[in-house]
mmCIF file of C-alpha atoms in Angstrom:
data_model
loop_
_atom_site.group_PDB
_atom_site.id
_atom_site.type_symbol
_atom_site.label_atom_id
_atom_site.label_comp_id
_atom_site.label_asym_id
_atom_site.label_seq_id
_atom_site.Cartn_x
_atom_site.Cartn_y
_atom_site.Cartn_z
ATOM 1 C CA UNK A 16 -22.876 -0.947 -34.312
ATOM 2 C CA UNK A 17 -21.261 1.989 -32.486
ATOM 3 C CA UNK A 18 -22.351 4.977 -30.851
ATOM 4 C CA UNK A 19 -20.184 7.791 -31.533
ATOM 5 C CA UNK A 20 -18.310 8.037 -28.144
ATOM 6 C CA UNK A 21 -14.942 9.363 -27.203
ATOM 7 C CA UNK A 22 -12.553 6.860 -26.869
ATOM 8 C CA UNK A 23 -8.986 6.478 -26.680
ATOM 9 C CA UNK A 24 -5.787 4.103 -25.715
ATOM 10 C CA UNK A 25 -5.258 3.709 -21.748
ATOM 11 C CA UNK A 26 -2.442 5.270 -20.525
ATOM 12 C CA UNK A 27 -1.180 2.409 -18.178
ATOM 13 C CA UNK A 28 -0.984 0.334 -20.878
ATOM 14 C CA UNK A 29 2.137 -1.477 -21.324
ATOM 15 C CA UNK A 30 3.306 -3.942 -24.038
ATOM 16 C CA UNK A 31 5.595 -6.897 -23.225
ATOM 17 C CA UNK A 32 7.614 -8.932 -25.937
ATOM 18 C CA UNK A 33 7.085 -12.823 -25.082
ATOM 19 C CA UNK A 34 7.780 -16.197 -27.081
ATOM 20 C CA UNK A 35 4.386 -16.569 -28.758
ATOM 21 C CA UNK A 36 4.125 -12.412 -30.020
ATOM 22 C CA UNK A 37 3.305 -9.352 -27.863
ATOM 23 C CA UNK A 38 1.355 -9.393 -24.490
ATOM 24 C CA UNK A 39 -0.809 -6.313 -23.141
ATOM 25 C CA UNK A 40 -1.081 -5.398 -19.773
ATOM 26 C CA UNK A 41 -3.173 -2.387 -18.277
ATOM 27 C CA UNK A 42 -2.368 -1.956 -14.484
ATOM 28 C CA UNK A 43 -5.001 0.096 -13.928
ATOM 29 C CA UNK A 44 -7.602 -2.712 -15.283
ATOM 30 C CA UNK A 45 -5.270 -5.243 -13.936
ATOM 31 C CA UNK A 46 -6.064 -6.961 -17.615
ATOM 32 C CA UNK A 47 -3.997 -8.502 -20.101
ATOM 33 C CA UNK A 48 -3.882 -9.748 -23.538
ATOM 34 C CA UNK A 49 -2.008 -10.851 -26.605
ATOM 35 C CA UNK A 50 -2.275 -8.379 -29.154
ATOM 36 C CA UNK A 51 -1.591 -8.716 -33.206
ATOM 37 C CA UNK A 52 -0.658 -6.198 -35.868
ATOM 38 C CA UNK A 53 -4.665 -5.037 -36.194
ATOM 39 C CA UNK A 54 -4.636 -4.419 -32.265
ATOM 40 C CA UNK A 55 -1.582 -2.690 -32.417
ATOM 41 C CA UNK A 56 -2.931 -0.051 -35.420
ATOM 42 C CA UNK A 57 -5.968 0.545 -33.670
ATOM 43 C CA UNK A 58 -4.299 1.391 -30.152
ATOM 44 C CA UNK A 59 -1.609 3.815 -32.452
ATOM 45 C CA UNK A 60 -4.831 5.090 -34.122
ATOM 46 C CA UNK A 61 -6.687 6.068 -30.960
ATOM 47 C CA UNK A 62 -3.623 8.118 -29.209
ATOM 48 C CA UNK A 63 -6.064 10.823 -27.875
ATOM 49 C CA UNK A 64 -9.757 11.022 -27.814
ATOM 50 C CA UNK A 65 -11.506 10.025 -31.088
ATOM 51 C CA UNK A 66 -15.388 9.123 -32.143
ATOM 52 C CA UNK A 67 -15.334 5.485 -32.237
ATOM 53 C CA UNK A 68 -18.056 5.046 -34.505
ATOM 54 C CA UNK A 69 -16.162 7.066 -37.096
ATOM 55 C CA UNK A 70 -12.575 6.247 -36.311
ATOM 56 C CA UNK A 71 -13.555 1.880 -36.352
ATOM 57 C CA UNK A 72 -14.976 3.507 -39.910
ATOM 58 C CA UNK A 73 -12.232 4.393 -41.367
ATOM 59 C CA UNK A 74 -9.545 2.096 -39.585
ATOM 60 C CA UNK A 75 -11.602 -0.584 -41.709
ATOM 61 C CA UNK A 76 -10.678 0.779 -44.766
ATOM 62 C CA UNK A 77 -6.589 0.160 -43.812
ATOM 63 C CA UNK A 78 -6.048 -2.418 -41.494
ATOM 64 C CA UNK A 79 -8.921 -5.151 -42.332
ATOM 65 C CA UNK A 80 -12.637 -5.646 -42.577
ATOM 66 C CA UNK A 81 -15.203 -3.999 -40.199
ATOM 67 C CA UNK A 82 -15.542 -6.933 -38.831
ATOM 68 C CA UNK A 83 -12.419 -7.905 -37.831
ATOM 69 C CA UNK A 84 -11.933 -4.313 -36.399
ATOM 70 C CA UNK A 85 -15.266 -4.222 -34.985
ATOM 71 C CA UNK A 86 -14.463 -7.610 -32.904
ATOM 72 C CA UNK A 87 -10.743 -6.306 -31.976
ATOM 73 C CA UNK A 88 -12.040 -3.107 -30.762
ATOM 74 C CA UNK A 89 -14.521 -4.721 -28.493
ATOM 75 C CA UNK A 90 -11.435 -7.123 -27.267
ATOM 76 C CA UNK A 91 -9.507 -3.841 -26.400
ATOM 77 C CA UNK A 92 -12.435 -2.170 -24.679
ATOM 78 C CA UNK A 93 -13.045 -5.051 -22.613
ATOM 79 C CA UNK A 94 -9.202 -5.289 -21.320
ATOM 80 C CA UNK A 95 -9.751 -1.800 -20.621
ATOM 81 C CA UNK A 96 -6.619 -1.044 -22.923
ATOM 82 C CA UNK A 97 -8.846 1.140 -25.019
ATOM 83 C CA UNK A 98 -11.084 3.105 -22.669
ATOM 84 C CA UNK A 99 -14.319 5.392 -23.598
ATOM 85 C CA UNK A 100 -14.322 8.762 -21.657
ATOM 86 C CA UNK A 101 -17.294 9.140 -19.150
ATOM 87 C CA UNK A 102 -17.271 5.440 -17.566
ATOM 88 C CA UNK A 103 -15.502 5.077 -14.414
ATOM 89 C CA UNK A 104 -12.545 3.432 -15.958
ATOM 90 C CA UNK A 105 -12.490 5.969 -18.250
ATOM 91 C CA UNK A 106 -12.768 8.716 -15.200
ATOM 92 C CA UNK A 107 -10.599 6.715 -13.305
ATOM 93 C CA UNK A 108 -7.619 6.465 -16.475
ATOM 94 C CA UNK A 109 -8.110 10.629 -16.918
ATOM 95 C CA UNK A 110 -7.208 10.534 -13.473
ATOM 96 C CA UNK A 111 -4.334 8.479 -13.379
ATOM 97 C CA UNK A 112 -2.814 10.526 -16.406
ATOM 98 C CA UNK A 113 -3.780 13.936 -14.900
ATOM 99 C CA UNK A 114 -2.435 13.805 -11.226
ATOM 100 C CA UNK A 115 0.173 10.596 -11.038
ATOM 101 C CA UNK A 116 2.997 12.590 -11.335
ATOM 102 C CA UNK A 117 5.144 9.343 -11.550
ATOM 103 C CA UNK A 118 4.260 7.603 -14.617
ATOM 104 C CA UNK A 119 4.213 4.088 -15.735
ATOM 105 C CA UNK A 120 7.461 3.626 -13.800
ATOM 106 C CA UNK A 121 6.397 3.626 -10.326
ATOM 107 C CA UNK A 122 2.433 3.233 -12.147
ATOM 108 C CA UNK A 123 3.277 -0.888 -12.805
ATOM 109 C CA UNK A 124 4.441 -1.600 -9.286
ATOM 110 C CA UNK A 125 2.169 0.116 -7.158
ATOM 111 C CA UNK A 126 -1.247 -0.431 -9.104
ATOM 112 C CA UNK A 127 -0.663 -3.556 -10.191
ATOM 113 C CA UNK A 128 0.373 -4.805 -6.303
ATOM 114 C CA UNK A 129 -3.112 -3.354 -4.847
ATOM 115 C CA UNK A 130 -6.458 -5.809 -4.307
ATOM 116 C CA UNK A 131 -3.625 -8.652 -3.697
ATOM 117 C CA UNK A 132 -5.721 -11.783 -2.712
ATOM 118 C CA UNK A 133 -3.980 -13.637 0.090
ATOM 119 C CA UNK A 134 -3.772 -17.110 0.746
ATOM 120 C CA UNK A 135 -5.430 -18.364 4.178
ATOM 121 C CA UNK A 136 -3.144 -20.083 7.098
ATOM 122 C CA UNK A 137 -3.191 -23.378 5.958
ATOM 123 C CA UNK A 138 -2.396 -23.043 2.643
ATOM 124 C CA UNK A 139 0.165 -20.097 3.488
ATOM 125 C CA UNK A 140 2.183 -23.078 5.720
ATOM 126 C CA UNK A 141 1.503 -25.683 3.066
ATOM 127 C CA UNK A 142 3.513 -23.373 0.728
ATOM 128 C CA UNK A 143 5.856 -22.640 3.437
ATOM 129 C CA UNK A 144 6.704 -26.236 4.186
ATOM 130 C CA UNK A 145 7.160 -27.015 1.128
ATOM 131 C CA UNK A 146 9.544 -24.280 0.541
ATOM 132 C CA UNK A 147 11.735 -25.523 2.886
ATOM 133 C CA UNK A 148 11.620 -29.100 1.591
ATOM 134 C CA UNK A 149 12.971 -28.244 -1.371
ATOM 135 C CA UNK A 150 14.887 -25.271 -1.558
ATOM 136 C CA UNK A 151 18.084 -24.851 0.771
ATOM 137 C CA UNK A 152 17.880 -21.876 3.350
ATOM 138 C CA UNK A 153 19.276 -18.872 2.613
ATOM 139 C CA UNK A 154 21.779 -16.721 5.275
ATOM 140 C CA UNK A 155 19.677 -13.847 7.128
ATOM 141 C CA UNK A 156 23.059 -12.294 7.909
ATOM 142 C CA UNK A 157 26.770 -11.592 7.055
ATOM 143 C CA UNK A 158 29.887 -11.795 9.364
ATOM 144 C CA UNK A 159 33.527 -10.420 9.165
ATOM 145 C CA UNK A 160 34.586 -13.836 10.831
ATOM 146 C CA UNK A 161 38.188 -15.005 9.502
ATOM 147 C CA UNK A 162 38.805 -11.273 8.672
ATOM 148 C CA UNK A 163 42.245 -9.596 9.974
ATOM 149 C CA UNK A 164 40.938 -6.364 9.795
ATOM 150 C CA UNK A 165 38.170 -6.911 12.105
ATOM 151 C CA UNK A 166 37.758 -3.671 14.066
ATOM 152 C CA UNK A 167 35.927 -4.498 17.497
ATOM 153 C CA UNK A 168 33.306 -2.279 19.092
ATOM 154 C CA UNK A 169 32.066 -1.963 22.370
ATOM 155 C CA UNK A 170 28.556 -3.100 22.963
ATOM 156 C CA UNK A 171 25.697 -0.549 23.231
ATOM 157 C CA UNK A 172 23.956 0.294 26.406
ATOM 158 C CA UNK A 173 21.597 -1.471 27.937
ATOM 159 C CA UNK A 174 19.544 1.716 29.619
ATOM 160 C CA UNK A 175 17.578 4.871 27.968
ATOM 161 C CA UNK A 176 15.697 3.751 24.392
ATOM 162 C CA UNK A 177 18.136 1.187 23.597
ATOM 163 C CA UNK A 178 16.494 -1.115 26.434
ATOM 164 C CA UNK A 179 12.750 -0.230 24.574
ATOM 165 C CA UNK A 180 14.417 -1.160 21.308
ATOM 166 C CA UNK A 181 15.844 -4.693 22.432
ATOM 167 C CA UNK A 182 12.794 -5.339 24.054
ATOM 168 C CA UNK A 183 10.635 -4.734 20.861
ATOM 169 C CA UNK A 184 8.863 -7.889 18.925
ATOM 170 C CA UNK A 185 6.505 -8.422 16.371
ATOM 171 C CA UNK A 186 3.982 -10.225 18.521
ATOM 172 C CA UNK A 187 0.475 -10.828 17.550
ATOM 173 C CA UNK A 188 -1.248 -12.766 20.339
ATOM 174 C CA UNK A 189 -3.782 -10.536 21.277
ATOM 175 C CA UNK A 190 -6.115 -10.746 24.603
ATOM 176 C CA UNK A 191 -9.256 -9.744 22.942
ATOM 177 C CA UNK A 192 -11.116 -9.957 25.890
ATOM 178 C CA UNK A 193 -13.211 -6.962 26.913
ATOM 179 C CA UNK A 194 -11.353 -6.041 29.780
ATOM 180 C CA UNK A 195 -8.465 -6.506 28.083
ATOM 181 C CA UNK A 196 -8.849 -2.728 26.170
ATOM 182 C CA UNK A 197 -5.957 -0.278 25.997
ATOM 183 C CA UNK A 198 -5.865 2.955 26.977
ATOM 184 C CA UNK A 199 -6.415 5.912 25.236
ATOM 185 C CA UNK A 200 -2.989 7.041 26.100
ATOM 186 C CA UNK A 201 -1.618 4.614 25.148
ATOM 187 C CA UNK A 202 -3.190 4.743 21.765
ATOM 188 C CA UNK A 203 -2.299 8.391 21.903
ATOM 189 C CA UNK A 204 1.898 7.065 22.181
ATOM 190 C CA UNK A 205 1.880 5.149 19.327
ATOM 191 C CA UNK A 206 0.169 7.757 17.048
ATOM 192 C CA UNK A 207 1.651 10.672 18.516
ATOM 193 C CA UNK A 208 5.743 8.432 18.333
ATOM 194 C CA UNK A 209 4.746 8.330 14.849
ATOM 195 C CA UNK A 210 2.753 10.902 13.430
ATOM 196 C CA UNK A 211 2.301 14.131 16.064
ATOM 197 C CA UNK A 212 3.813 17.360 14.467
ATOM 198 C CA UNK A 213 6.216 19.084 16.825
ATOM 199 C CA UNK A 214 6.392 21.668 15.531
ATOM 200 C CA UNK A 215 6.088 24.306 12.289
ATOM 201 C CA UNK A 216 9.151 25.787 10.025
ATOM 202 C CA UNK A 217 9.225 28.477 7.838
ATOM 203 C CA UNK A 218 10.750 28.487 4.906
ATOM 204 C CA UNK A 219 10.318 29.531 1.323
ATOM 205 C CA UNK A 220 7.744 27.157 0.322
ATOM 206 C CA UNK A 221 5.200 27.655 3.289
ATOM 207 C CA UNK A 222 5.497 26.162 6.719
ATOM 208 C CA UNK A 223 6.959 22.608 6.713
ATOM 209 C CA UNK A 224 5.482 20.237 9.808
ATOM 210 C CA UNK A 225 8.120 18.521 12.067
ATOM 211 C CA UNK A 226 7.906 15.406 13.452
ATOM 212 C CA UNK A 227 9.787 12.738 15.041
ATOM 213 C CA UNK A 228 10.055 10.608 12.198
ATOM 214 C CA UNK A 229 11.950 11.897 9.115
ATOM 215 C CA UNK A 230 10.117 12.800 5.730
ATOM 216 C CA UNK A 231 11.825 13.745 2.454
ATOM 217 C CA UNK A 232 11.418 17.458 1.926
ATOM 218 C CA UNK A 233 9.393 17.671 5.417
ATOM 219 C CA UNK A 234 6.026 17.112 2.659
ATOM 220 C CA UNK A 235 4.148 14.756 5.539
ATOM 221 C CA UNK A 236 2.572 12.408 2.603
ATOM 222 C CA UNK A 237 0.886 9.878 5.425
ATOM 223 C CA UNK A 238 -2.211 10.291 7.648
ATOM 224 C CA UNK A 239 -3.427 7.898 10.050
ATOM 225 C CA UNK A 240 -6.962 6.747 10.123
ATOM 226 C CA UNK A 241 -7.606 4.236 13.395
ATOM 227 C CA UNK A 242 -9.727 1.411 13.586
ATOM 228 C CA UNK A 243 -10.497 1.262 17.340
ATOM 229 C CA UNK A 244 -12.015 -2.278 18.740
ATOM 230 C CA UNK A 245 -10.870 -2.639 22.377
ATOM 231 C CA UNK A 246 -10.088 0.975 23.693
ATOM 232 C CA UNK A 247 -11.359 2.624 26.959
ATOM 233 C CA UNK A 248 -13.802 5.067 26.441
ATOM 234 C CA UNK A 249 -13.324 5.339 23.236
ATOM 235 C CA UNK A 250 -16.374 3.972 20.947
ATOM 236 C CA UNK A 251 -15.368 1.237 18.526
ATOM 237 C CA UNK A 252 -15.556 2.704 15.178
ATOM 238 C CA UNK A 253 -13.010 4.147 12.582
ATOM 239 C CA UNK A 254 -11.072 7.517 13.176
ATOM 240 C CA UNK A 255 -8.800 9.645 11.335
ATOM 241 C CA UNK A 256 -6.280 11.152 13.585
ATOM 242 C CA UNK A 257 -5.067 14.926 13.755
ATOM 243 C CA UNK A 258 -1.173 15.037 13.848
ATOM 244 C CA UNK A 259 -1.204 18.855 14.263
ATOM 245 C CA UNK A 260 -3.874 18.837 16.635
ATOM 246 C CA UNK A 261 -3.117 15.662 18.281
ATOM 247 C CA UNK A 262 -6.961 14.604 18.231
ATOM 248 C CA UNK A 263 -9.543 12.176 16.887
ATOM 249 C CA UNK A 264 -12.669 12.186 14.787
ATOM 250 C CA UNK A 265 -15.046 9.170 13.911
ATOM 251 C CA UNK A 266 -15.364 8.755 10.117
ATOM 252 C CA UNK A 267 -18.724 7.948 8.637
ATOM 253 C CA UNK A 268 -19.248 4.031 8.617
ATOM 254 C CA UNK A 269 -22.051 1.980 8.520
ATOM 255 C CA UNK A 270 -19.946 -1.426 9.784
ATOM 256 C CA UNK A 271 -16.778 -1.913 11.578
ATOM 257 C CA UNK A 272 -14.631 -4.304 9.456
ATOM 258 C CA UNK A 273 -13.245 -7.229 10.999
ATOM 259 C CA UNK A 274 -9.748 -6.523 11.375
ATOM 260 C CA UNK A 275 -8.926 -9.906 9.483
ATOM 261 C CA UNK A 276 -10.756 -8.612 7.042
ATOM 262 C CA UNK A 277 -8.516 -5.471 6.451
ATOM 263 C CA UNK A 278 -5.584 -7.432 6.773
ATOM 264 C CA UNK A 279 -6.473 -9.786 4.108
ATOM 265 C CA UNK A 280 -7.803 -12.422 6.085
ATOM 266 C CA UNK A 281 -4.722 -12.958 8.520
ATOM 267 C CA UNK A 282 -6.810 -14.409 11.273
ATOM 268 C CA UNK A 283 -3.947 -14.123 13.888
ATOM 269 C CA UNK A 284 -4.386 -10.504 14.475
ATOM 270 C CA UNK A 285 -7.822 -10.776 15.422
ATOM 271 C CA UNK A 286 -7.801 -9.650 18.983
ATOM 272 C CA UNK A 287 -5.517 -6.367 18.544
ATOM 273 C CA UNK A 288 -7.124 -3.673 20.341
ATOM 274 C CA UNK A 289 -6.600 -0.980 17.711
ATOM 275 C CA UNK A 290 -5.558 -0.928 13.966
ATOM 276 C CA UNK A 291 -3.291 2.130 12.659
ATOM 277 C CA UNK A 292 -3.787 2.177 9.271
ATOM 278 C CA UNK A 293 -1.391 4.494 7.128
ATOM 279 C CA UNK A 294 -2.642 6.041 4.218
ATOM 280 C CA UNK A 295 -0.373 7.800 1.773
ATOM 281 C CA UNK A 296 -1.281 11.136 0.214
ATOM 282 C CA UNK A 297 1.448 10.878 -2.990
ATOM 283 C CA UNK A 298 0.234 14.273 -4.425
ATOM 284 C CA UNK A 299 1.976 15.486 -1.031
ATOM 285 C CA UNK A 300 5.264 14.567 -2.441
ATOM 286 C CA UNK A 301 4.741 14.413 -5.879
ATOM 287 C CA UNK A 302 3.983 18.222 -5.466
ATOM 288 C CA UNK A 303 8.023 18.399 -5.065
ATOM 289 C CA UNK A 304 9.486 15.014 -6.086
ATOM 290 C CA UNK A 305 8.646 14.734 -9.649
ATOM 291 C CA UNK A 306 11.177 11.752 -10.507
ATOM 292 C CA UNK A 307 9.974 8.027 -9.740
ATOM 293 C CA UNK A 308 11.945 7.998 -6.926
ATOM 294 C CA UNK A 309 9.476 10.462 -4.876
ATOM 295 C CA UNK A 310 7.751 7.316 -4.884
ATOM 296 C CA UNK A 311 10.255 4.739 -3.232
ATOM 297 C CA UNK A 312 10.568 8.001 -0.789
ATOM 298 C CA UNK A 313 6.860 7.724 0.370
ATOM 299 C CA UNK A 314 7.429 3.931 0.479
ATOM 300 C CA UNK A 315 10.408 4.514 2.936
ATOM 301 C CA UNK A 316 8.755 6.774 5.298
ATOM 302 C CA UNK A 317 5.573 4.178 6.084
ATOM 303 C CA UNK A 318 8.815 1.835 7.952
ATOM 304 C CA UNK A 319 10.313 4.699 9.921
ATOM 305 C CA UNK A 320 6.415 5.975 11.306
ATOM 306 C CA UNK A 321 5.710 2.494 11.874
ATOM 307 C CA UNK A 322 8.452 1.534 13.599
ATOM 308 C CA UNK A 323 8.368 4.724 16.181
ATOM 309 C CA UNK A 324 4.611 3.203 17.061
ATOM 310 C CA UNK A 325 5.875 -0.307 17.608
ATOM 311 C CA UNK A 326 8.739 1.417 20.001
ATOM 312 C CA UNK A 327 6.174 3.304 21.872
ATOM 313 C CA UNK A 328 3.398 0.285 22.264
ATOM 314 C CA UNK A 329 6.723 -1.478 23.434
ATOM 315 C CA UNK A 330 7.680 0.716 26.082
ATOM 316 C CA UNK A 331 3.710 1.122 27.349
ATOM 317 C CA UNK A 332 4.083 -2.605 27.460
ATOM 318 C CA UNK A 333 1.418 -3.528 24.654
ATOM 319 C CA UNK A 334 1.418 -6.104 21.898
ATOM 320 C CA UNK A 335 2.052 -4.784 18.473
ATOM 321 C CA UNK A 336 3.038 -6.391 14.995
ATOM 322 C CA UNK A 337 3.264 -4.046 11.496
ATOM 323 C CA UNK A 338 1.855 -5.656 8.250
ATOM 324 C CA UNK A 339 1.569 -4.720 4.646
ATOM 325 C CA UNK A 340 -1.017 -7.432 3.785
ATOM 326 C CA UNK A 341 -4.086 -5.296 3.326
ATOM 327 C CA UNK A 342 -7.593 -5.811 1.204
ATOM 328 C CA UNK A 343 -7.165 -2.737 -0.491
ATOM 329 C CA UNK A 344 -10.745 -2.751 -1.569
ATOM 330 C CA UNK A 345 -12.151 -3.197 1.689
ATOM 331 C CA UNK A 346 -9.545 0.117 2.979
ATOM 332 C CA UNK A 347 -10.475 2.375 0.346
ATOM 333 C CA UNK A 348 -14.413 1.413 0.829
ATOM 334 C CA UNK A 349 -14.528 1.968 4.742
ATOM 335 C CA UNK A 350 -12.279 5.465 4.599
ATOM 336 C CA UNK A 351 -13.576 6.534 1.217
ATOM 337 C CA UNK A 352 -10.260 7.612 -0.113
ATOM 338 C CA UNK A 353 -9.144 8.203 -3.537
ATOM 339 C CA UNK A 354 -7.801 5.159 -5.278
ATOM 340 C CA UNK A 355 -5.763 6.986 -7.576
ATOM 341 C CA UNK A 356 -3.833 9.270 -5.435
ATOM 342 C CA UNK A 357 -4.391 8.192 -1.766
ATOM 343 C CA UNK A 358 -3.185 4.700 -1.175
ATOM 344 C CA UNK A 359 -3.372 2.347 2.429
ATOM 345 C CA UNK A 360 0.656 1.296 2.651
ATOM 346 C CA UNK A 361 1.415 -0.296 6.152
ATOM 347 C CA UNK A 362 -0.549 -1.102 9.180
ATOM 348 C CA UNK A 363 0.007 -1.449 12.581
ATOM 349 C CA UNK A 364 -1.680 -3.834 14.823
ATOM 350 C CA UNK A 365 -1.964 -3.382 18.848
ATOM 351 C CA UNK A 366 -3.106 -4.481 21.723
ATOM 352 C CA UNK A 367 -2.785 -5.918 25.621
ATOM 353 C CA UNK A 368 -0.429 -9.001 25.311
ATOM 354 C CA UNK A 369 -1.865 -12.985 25.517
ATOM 355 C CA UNK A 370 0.324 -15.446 26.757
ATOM 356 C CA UNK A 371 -0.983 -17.132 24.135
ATOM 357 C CA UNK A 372 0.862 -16.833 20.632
ATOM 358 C CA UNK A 373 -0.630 -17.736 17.501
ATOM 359 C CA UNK A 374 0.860 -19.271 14.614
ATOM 360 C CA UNK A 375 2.787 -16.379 13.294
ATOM 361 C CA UNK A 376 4.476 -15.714 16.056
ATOM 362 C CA UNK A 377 8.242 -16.989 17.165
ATOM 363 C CA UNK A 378 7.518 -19.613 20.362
ATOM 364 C CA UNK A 379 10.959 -19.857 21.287
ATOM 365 C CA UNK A 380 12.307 -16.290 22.749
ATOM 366 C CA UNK A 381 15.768 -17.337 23.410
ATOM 367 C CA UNK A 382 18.385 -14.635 22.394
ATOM 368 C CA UNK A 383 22.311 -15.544 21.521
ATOM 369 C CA UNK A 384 24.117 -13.222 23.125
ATOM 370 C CA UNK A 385 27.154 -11.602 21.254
#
């Protein structure tokens, strides 16, 4: 019934104790079963790589009929808990186990939060309004009021890059018009804010780069790829930008994506001008940062590039709104990147302002002064 093909337990496997016995889940399959005591001896007995003809063989003679081990192997293999080397799950798992230097730890969170499907407008605000029909608000922020203590400061200045910074906004009502198209300097300021290395140091490692954004252990995990729609002189297409060299190149692609489409469908951002995408390289870090926390690191430093672009489309008076809401599948397809150890975190949407916002966007700008 079998060929004799390697074949061993997945190693982002991970077994969950519920009500009705124990649950499998693979996040790399993104599968999951119940399992029983024969699916549990046959995972144990396939630890490494073993003939599966041979090994179902003998596991017949110990933990039930061949039938009955026959039919729970072919369960397993479907979930992709077990997983036969040579196949592209199989290629895929080797992967995973030979360069994630993070383990099931960080593994469960970040695979198993990639290819998210989104839900469209209407039934995002459905959810939304019912939310708020029947579960009481929640305070977005804390005060010392009542306090004795209270210390008092004095309020910051209103000049220099605190006037950029109070002027910032997520705003994503986009003039998509043709002659609406940014410039290419200004698409230059919000990569360069984020991205451009300053500079090199030397130290005992190898040179480190410097930017303007800070990055645990200097190891630079992100690079930017753009996808350009509305910029002067600049053909639409997809490029990755050089932060050491401060340049562009146009990455094979047969089709521009919509950029709803690489935002998950979020129709709002339609008319943006350009999309920075940030892709993560984790080996970068992982090279140093062994412990799962090199991954909440890599997390961390998407928010401070991103928000250095947003500052700098702010202060060349441009539209711009970040996003995490990505089709993962339709990233990784249009850049080619590896979807093991090269990830698409954040985004960051921008473009010539409309007067007209959409749906996502706050409609009343009034500010309470303090």
């Amino acid at each position: 019934m079998f060929r004799e093909v390697p074949v061993r337990r997945s190693r982002a496997l991970l077994l969950n104790f519920e009500a009705d016995g124990i649950a499998g889940y693979d996040f790399l399959s993104r599968m999951s079963g119940h399992l029983h005591p024969t699916s549990i001896a046959i995972l144990s007995a396939f630890s490494d790589w073993r003939p599966l003809s041979s090994c179902v063989s003998e596991l017949s003679h110990k933990v039930g009929s061949y039938s009955v081990v026959a039919r729970e192997v072919i369960r397993l293999l479907d979930y992709g808990f077990l997983i036969v080397a040579g196949t592209s799950l199989g290629d895929r798992n080797e992967k995973y186990d030979r360069e994630w230097a993070w383990g099931p730890i960080a593994g469960l969170y970040h695979f198993s939060i990639k290819y998210t499907q989104y839900l469209d407008a209407s039934s995002s605000i459905a959810v939304m309004a019912e939310r708020v029909r029947t579960l009481p608000q929640i305070s977005l922020f804390k005060t010392n009021a009542g306090d004795a203590r209270v210390v008092s400061l004095p309020p910051p200045r209103d000049d220099g890059c605190f006037a950029v910074m109070k002027r910032r906004r997520s705003y994503r009502g986009f003039d998509g018009r043709p002659e609406a198209a940014i410039t290419k300097e200004q698409l230059r300021d919000c990569l360069f804010s984020g991205l451009g290395i300053v500079g090199l140091a030397m130290t005992d490692i190898g040179e480190l780069p410097l930017k303007m954004t800070p990055s645990g252990g200097a190891r630079n995990p992100y690079e930017a790829y753009v996808f350009a729609y509305n910029v002067r002189n600049l053909p639409r297409g997809v490029y990755h930008y050089s932060a050491l060299e401060n340049s562009l190149a146009p990455t094979p692609l047969d089709k521009l994506p919509l950029v709803e489409a690489v935002l998950g469908g979020q129709v709002w951002f339609s008319g943006a001008a350009a999309l920075i995408l940030l892709v993560a390289n984790f080996a970068r870090t992982a090279w140093k940062y062994r412990h799962p926390t090199g991954f909440r690191v890599v997390l961390i430093e998407a928010g401070h590039i991103a928000q250095n672009m947003l500052l700098a489309a702010t202060a060349n008076d441009l539209a711009a709104a970040p996003t995490c809401a990505l089709d993962d599948a339709v990233i990784e397809d249009a850049l080619d990147i590896d979807p093991v150890m090269e990830s698409a975190i954040y985004a960051v949407a921008i473009g010539t302002r409309s007067e007209a916002s959409t749906i996502a966007d706050l409609v009343d700008w009034s500010v309470v002064e303090h």
